[in-house]
Coordinates of C-alpha atoms and ligand atoms in Angstrom, one line a residue:
X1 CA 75.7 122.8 79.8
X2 CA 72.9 120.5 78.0
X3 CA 73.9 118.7 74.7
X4 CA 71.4 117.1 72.5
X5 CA 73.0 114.7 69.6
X6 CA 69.9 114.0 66.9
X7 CA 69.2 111.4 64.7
X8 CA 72.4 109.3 64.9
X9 CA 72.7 105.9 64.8
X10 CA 73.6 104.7 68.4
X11 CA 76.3 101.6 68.4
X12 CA 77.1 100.1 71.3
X13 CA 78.7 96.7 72.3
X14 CA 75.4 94.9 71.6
X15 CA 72.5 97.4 70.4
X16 CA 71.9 99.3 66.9
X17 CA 69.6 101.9 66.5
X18 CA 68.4 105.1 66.0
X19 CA 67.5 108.0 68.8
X20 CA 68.6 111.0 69.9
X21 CA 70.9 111.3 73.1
X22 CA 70.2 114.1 75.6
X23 CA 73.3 114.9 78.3
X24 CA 73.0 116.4 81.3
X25 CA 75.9 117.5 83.5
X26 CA 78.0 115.5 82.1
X27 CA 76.2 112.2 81.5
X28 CA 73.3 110.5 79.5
X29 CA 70.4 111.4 81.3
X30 CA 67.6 110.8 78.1
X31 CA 68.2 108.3 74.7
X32 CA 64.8 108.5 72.8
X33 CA 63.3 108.7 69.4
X34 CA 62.3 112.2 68.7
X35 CA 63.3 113.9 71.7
X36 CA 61.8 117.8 71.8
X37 CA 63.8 118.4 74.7
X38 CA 65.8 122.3 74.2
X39 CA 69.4 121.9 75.2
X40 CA 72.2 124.9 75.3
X41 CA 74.1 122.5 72.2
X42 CA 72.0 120.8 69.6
X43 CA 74.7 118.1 67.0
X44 CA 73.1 116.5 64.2
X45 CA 74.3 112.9 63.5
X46 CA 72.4 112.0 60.9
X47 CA 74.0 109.9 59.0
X48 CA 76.8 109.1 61.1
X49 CA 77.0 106.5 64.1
X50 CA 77.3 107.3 67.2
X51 CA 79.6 105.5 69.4
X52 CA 81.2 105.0 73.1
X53 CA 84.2 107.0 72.8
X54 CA 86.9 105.0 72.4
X55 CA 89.2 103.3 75.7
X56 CA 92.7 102.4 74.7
X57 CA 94.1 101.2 77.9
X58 CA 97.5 101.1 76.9
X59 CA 99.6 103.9 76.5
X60 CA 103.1 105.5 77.3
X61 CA 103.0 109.5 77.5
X62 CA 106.1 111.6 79.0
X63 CA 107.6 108.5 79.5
X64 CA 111.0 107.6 80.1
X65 CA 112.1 104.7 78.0
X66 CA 115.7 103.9 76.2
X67 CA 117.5 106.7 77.2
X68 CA 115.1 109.0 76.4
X69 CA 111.6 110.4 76.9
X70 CA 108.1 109.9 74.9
X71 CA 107.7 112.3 72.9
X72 CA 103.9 112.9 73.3
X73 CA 103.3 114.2 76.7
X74 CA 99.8 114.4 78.7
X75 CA 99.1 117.3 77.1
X76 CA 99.7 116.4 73.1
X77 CA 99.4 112.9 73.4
X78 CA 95.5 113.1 75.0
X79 CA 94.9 115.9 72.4
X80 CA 95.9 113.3 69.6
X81 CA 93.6 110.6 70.9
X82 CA 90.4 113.1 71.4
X83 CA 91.3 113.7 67.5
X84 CA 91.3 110.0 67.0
X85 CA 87.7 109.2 69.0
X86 CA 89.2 107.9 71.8
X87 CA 88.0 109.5 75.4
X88 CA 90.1 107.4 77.8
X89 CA 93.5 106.4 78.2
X90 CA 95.1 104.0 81.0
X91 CA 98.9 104.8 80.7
X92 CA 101.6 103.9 82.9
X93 CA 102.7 104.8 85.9
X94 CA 106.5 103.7 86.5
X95 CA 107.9 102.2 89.3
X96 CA 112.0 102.8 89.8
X97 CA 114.0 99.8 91.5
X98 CA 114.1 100.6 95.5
X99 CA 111.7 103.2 95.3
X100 CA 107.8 103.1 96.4
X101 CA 104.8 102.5 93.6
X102 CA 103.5 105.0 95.6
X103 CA 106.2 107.5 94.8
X104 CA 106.0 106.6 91.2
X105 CA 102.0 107.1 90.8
X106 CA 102.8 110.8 92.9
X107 CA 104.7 111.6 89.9
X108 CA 103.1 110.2 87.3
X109 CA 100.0 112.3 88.9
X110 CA 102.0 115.5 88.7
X111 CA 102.9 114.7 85.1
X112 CA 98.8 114.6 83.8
X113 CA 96.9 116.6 86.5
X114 CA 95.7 119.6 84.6
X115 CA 97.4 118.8 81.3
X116 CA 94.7 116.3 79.4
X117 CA 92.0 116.6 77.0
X118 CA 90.4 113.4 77.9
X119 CA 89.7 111.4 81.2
X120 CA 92.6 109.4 82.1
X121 CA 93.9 105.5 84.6
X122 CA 97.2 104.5 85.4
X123 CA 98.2 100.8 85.6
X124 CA 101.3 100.7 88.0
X125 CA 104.5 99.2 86.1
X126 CA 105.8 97.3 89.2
X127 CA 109.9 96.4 89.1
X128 CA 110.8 96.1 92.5
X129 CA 108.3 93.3 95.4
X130 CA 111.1 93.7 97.8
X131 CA 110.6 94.1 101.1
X132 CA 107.0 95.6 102.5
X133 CA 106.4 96.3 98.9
X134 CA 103.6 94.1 98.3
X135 CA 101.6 95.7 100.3
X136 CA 101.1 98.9 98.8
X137 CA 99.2 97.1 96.3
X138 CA 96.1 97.2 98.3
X139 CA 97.0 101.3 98.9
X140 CA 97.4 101.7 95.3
X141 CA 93.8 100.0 94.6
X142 CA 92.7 102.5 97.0
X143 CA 93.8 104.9 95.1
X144 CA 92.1 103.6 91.7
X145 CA 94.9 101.9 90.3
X146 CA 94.0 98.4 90.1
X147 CA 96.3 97.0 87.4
X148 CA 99.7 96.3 87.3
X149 CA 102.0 95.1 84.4
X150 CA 105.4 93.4 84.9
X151 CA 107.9 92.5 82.2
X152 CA 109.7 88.8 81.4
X153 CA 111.5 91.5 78.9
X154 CA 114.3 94.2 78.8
X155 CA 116.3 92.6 81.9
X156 CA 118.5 95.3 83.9
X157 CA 115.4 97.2 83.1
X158 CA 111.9 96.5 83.7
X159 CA 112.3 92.3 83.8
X160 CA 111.3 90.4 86.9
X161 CA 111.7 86.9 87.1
X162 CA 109.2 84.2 87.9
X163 CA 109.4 84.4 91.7
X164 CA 108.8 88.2 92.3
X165 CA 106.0 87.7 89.2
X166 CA 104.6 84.7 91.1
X167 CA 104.4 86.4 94.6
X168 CA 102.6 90.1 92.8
X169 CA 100.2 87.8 91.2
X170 CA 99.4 85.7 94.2
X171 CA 98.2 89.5 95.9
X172 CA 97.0 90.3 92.8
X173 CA 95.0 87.1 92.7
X174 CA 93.4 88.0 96.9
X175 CA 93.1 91.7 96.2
X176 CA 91.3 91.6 93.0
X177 CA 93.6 93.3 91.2
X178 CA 94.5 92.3 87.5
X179 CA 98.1 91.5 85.8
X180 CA 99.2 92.8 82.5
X181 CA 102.1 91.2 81.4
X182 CA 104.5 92.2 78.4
X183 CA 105.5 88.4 77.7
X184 CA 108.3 88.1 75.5
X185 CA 111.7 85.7 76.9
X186 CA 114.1 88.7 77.8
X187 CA 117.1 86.1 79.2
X188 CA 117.2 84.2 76.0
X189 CA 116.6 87.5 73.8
X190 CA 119.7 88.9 75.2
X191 CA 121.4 86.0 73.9
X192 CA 120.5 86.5 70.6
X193 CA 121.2 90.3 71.1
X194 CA 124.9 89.1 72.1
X195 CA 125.5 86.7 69.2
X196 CA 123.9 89.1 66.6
X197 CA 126.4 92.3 67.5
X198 CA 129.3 89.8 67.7
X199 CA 128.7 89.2 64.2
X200 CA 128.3 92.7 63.5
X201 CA 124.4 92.9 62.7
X202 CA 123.8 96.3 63.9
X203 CA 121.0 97.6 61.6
X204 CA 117.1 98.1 62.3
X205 CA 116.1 94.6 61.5
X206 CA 117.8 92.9 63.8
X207 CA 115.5 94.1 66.3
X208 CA 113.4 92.0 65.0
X209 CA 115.2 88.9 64.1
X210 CA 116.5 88.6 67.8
X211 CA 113.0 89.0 69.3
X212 CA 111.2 85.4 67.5
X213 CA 107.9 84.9 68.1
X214 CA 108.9 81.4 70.0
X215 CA 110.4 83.4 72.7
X216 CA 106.9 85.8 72.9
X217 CA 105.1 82.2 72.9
X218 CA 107.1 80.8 75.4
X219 CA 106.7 84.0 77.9
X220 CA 102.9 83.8 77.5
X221 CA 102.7 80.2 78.2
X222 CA 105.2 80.8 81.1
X223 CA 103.2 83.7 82.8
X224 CA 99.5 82.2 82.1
X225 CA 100.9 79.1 84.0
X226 CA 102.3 81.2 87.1
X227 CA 99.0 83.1 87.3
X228 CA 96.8 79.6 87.0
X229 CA 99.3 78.7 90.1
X230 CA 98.5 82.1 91.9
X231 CA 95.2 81.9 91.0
X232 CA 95.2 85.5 89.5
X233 CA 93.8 86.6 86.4
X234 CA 96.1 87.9 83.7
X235 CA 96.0 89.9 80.6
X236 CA 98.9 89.7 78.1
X237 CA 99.3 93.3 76.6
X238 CA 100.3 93.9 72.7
X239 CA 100.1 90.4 71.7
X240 CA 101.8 90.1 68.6
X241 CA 102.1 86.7 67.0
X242 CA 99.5 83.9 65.9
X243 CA 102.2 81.5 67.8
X244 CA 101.8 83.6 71.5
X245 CA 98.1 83.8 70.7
X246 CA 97.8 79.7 70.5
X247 CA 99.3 79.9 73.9
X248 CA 95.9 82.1 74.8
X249 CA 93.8 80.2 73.0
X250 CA 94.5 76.7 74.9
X251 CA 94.9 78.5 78.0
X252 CA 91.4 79.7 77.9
X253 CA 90.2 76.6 76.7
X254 CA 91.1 75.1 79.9
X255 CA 89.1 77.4 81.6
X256 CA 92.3 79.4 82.7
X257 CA 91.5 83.9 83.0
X258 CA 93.7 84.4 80.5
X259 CA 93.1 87.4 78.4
X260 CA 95.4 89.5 75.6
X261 CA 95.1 92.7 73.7
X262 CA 96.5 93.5 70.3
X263 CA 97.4 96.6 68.6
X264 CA 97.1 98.2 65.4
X265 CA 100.4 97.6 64.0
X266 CA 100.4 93.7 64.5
X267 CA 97.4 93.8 62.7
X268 CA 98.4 96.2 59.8
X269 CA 102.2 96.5 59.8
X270 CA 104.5 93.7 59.3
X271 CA 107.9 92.6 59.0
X272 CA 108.9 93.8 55.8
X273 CA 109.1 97.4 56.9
X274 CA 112.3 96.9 58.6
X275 CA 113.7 96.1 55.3
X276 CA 113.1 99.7 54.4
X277 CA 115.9 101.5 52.5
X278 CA 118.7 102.9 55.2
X279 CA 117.5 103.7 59.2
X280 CA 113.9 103.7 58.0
X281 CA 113.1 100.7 59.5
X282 CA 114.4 102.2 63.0
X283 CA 110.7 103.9 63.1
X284 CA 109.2 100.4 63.6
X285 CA 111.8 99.4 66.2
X286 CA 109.5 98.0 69.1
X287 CA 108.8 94.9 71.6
X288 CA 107.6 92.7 70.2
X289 CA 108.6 93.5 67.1
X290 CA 106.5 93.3 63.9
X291 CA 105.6 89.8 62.2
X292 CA 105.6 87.7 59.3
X293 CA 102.4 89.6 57.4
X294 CA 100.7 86.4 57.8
X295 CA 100.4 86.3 61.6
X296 CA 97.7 89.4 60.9
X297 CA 94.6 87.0 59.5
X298 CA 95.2 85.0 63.1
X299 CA 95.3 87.8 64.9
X300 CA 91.7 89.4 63.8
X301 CA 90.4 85.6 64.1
X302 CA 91.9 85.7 67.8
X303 CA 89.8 89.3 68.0
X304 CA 86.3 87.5 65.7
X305 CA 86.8 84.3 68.4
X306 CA 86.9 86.0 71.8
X307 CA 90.7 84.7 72.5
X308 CA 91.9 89.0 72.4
X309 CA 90.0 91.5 74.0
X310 CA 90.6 94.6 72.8
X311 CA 92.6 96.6 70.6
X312 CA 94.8 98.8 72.6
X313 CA 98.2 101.1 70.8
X314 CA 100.5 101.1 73.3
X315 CA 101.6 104.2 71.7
X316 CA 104.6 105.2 72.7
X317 CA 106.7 107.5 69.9
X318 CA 110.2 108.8 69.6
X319 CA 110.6 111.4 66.8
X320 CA 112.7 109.7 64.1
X321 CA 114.9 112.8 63.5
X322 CA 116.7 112.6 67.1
X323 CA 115.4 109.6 68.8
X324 CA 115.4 106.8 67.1
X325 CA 119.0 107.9 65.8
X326 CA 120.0 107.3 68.9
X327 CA 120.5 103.7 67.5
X328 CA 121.9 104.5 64.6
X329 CA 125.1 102.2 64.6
X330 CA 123.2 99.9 67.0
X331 CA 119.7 98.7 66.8
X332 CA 119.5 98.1 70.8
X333 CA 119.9 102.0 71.1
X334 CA 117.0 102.7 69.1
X335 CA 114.2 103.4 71.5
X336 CA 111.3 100.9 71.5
X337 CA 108.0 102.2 70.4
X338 CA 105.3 103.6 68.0
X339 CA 103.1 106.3 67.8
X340 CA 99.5 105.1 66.7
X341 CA 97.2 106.5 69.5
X342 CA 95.4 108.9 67.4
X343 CA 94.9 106.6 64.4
X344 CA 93.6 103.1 66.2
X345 CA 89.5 103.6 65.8
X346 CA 89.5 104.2 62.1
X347 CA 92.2 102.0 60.9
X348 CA 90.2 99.0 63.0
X349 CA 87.0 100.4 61.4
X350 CA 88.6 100.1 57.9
X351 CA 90.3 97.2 58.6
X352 CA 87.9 95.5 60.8
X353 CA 84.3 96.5 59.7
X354 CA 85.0 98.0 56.2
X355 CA 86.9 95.1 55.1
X356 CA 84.1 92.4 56.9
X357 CA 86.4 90.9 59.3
X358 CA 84.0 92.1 63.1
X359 CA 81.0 93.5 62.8
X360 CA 80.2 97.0 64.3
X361 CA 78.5 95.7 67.6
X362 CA 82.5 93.8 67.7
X363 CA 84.2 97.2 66.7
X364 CA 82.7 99.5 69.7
X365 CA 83.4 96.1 72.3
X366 CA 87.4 96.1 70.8
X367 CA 88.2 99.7 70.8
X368 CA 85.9 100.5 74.4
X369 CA 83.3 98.1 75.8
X370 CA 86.0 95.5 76.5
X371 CA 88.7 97.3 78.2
X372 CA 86.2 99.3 80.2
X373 CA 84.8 96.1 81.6
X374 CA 88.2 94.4 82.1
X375 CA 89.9 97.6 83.9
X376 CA 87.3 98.5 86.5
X377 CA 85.4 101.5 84.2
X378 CA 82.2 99.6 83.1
X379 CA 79.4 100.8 82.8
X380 CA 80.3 104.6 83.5
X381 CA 82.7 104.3 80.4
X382 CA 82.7 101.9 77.5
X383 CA 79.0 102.2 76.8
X384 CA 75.8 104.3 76.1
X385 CA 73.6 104.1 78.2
X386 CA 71.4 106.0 80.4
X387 CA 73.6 107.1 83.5
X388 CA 76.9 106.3 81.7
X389 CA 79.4 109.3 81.1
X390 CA 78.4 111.0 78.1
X391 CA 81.9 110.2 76.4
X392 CA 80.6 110.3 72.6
X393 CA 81.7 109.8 69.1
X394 CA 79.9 111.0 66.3
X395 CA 82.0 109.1 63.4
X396 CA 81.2 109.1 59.3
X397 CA 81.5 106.3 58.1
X398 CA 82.1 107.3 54.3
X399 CA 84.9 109.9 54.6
X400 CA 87.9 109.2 53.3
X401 CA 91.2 110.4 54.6
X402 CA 94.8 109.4 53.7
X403 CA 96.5 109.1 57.2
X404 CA 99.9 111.3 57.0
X405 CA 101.8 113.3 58.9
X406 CA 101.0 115.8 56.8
X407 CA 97.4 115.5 57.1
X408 CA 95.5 117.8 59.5
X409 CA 92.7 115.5 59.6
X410 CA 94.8 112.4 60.5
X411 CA 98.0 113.5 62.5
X412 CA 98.2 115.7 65.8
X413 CA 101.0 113.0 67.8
X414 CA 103.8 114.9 68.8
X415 CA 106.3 112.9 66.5
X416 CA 107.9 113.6 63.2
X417 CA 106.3 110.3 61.4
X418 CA 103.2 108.3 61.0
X419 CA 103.8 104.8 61.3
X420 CA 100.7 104.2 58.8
X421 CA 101.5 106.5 56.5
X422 CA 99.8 106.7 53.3
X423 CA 97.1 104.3 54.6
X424 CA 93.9 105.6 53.1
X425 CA 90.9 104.6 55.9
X426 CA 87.0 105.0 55.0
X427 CA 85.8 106.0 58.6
X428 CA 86.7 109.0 60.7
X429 CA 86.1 110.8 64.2
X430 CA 84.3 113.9 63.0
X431 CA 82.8 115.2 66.8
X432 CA 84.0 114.0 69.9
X433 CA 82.2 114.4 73.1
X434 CA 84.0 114.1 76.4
X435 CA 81.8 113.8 80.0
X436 CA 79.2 116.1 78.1
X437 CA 81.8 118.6 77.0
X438 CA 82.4 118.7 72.7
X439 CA 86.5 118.7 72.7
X440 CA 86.8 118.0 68.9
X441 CA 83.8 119.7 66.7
X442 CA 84.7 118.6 62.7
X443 CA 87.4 117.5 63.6
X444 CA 88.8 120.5 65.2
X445 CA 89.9 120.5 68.6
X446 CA 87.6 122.9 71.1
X447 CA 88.7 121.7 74.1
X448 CA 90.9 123.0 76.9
X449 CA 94.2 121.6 78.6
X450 CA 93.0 120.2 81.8
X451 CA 89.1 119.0 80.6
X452 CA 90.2 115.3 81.3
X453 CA 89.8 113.9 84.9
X454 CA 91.7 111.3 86.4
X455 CA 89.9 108.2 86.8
X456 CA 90.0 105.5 90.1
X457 CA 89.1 102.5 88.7
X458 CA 87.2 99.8 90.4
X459 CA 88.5 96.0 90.9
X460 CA 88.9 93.2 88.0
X461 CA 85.3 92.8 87.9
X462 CA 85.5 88.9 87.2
X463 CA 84.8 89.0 83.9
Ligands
LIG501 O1 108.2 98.8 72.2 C1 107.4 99.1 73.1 N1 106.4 98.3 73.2 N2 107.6 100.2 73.8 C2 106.8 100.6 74.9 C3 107.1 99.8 76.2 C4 106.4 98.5 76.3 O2 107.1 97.5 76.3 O3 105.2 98.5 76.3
LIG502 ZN1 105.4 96.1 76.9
LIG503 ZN1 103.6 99.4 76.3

C-alpha cells in the first residue's frame, strides 16, 4: 500500500516547511512540493503539521507492580498512545531476583508479540548482577535491548545498591549500553516511611511528604558520580524536581554524560492534588511524587536549556476503583503510578508551544527526535526524512478538546480516571500513521492488534 499526505506542514527536530510526503512500503520514499505521484491513500494536511510520531520511551504495560498488575496491557495501552500521536513505546522488561534477564525479556516478548498497535523496545529492569549475570548484557544487546534501568528506590523490591549499580554500569560503560536510573534515596525514604506510620499518617499525602526532593537530589548526584567513575553514560528517568535537575545541570557542565527525562505530570500536576477531599489524592500516588507547583517553571527551563531530553510518561495506571484502594488505610499499599500515555503530545504542545515556553522544532525533539537518538532508533524513527519509517502525525493545531475520561477524543487508557482531567489542550492527534499503515484516521482507531513490530535497538549512539 502507497500513502500520499498533501500539503501539510512538515516539523521535524530542526526543519519547517511545506511538501507533500509519499510512503512506500512502509517508509518515506519521496517529500516534495507538489508531488503528482497516484498512491492507493491520498490524506490532506492542509492546515495541520505534520510530525514524527511521537517516542515515549518510558512506559509500564501488563506490569506487575505493588501487589498488583498495570492496568493497560500491550494491547489497550499501545492503542491509547496511537490515539495520543505517539508510534513507539520502550517499556520494561522485568528482571525477578535469581532469575535470568533473559528469562524476563522471553516473557515480556510473550506479553506484546502480536498484541500492539504501534512499534514497540524494551529496556531490561535489571535487580539481580549476581553471578555470570553480567554477562548476558552483551546477549541482551544482541537481542536489541540496549538499555537498562536500576533503582536506588523501593528496597526489597527493585533497589540495588551502589556496588551491583557500579559493576552494571562499568559493562554498560564497555558494551555501549546506556543506564536509566530511577534516582530517588530508597534507604532513607524507608525511614521516613517508618517514622510517618508510627505516628499514624496513613493518608495519600504522605506518599509524598516521605519521598522529599533532597532525597531525589541526592540519588541523582549519587548515581551520575558512580557512572563518571564507570565511565558509562546515564540517563535519569522521570526527573521530577528543580533540586534533582541542579544535580544534572552541574553534572553536565563538567562535561559528565549525564542526561534526564521528565514527564507530563511534573510539569503540569503538582502537590496540592494530594490534598484532594478523601482517597482522591491516592490517584496521584507515584515515585517521585508530585512537587511544590513551583519546581514546574525549572523544569521546562531544564527542557528550553538542553539539561532534560525528552518528555517521556512513564505511564503506568491502576484503576482507582480497586487498585489504588488497595492503600486505602495505608499510603504504601497504594500502587505507584499514573496513567498519561495517551495524553503527553498535546498537553506538551499546549503547554510547551501554545503557551511559548519551546518552540515547535523543540516540541517534535522532546516528544520523538531525542529519545530516538538516545535509545538506538535514530534516524529510522524520531524523524522525517527520506528513508525513515513513515511513522506520521497529522496534528491540528486549533482544536480544542477538554481531556476526560469521558471524552472519546481524549481517553482510550484502560483506567477508570484521567489524571489531567478537565485540562482543556489547543492541539490534537487527528491521523496517525504507523510504518506507512493509517491506525488512527479522525481520530478513530483503524488499526489492527498485532500492526506494531518489536524493535532491536542499536547501541547508545554517543550522543
Ligand atoms: O510510580 C511510578 N513511577 N511507577 C512506575 C514504576 C517506576 O518507578 O517507574
Ligand atoms: Zn522509576
Ligand atoms: Zn517508570
Amino acid at each position: 500500500m502507497s500513502l500520499l499526505i498533501k500539503n501539510g506542514r512538515i516539523i521535524t527536530a530542526v526543519d519547517d516547511y511545506e511538501a507533500d510526503i509519499f510512503v512506500e512500503r512502509e517508509i518515506v520514499s519521496v517529500i516534495g512540493r507538489d508531488l503528482q505521484t497516484t498512491a492507493d491513500r491520498v490524506v490532506d494536511a492542509k492546515g495541520r503539521y505534520v510530525f514524527p510520531g511521537g517516542i515515549d520511551p518510558h512506559t509500564h504495560l501488563d506490569m506487575p507492580f505493588g501487589g498488583t498488575v498495570s492496568a493497560d496491557d500491550f494491547e489497550t495501552g499501545t492503542r491509547a498512545a496511537a490515539h495520543g500521536g505517539t508510534t513507539t513505546i520502550i517499556d520494561f522488561a522485568i528482571q525477578t531476583r535469581g532469575h535470568s534477564t533473559l528469562e524476563a525479556l522471553d516473557t515480556w516478548h510473550k506479553k506484546a508479540e502480536g498484541k500492539t498497535a504501534i512499534d514497540y523496545g524494551f529496556h531490561m529492569i535489571v535487580t539481580d548482577v549476581a553471578g555470570g549475570r553480567l554477562g548476558e548484557m552483551r546477549t541482551l544487546a544482541g537481542e536489541g535491548v540496549t538499555s537498562y534501568k536500576l533503582f536506588t528506590a523501593y528496597p526489597g523490591v527493585l533497589y540495588v545498591d551502589d556496588g551491583a549499580l557500579f559493576r552494571v554500569m562499568r559493562k554498560a560503560g564497555e558494551d555501549g549500553a546506556l543506564i536509566c536510573m530511577h534516582a530517588e534515596n530508597g534507604i532513607v525514604i524507608d525511614e521516613l516511611i517508618k517514622r510517618a506510620l508510627d505516628a499514624g499518617k496513613t493518608e495519600p499525602k504522605w506518599h509524598a511528604l516521605t519521598r522529599p526532593t533532597r532525597m531525589e537530589a541526592e540519588a541523582v548526584h549519587r548515581v551520575i558520580a558512580i557512572a563518571e567513575q564507570a565511565q558509562a553514560p546515564v540517563y535519569i528517568v522521570h526527573l521530577s524536581s528543580s533540586d534533582a535537575l541542579e544535580q544534572v545541570t552541574r553534572a553536565r557542565d563538567r562535561g559528565v554524560r549525564a542526561f534526564a527525562e521528565t514527564c507530563p505530570q511534573y510539569l503540569f500536576l503538582d502537590h496540592s492534588y494530594y490534598e484532594q477531599e478523601g482517597f482522591e489524592g491516592a490517584k496521584y500516588v507515584m515515585s517521585p511524587p508530585l512537587r511544590e507547583k513551583w519546581n514546574q517553571e525549572a523544569l521546562w527551563r531544564g527542557l528550553r536549556s538542553g539539561a532534560l531530553q525528552a518528555i517521556s510518561t512513564d505511564h503506568c495506571p491502576f484503576r482507582f476503583k480497586d487498585q489504588k484502594t488497595l492503600g486505602i488505610d495505608d499510603f504504601t499499599k497504594i500502587p505507584n503510578g499514573c496513567p498519561g500515555l495517551e495524553n503527553r503530545m498535546s498537553l506538551v504542545y499546549h503547554g510547551g508551544v501554545g503557551q511559548g515556553r519551546i518552540s515547535l522544532n523543540k516540541f517534535v525533539d522532546l516528544t520523538s527526535t531525542a529519545a530516538a537518538k538516545m535509545f538506538g532508533l535514530f534516524p529510522s524513527k524520531g524523524t522525517i526524512a527520506v528513508g525513515s519509517d513513515a511513522d506520521l502525525v497529522i496534528f491540528n493545531p486549533n482544536r480544542r478538546e477538554t481531556i476526560s475520561i469521558n471524552n472519546p477524543f481524549t481517553h482510550h487508557m484502560n483506567v477508570d480516571y484521567n489524571a489531567y482531567e478537565g485540562f482543556e489542550v489547543e492541539g490534537i492527534s487527528e491521523t496517525v500513521v504507523s510504518r506507512g499503515k493509517i491506525v488512527i484516521r479522525d481520530c478513530e482507531y483503524v488499526g489492527s492488534k498485532g500492526d506494531g513490530q518489536f524493535l532491536k535497538r542499536g547501541l547508545f549512539p554517543g550522543l
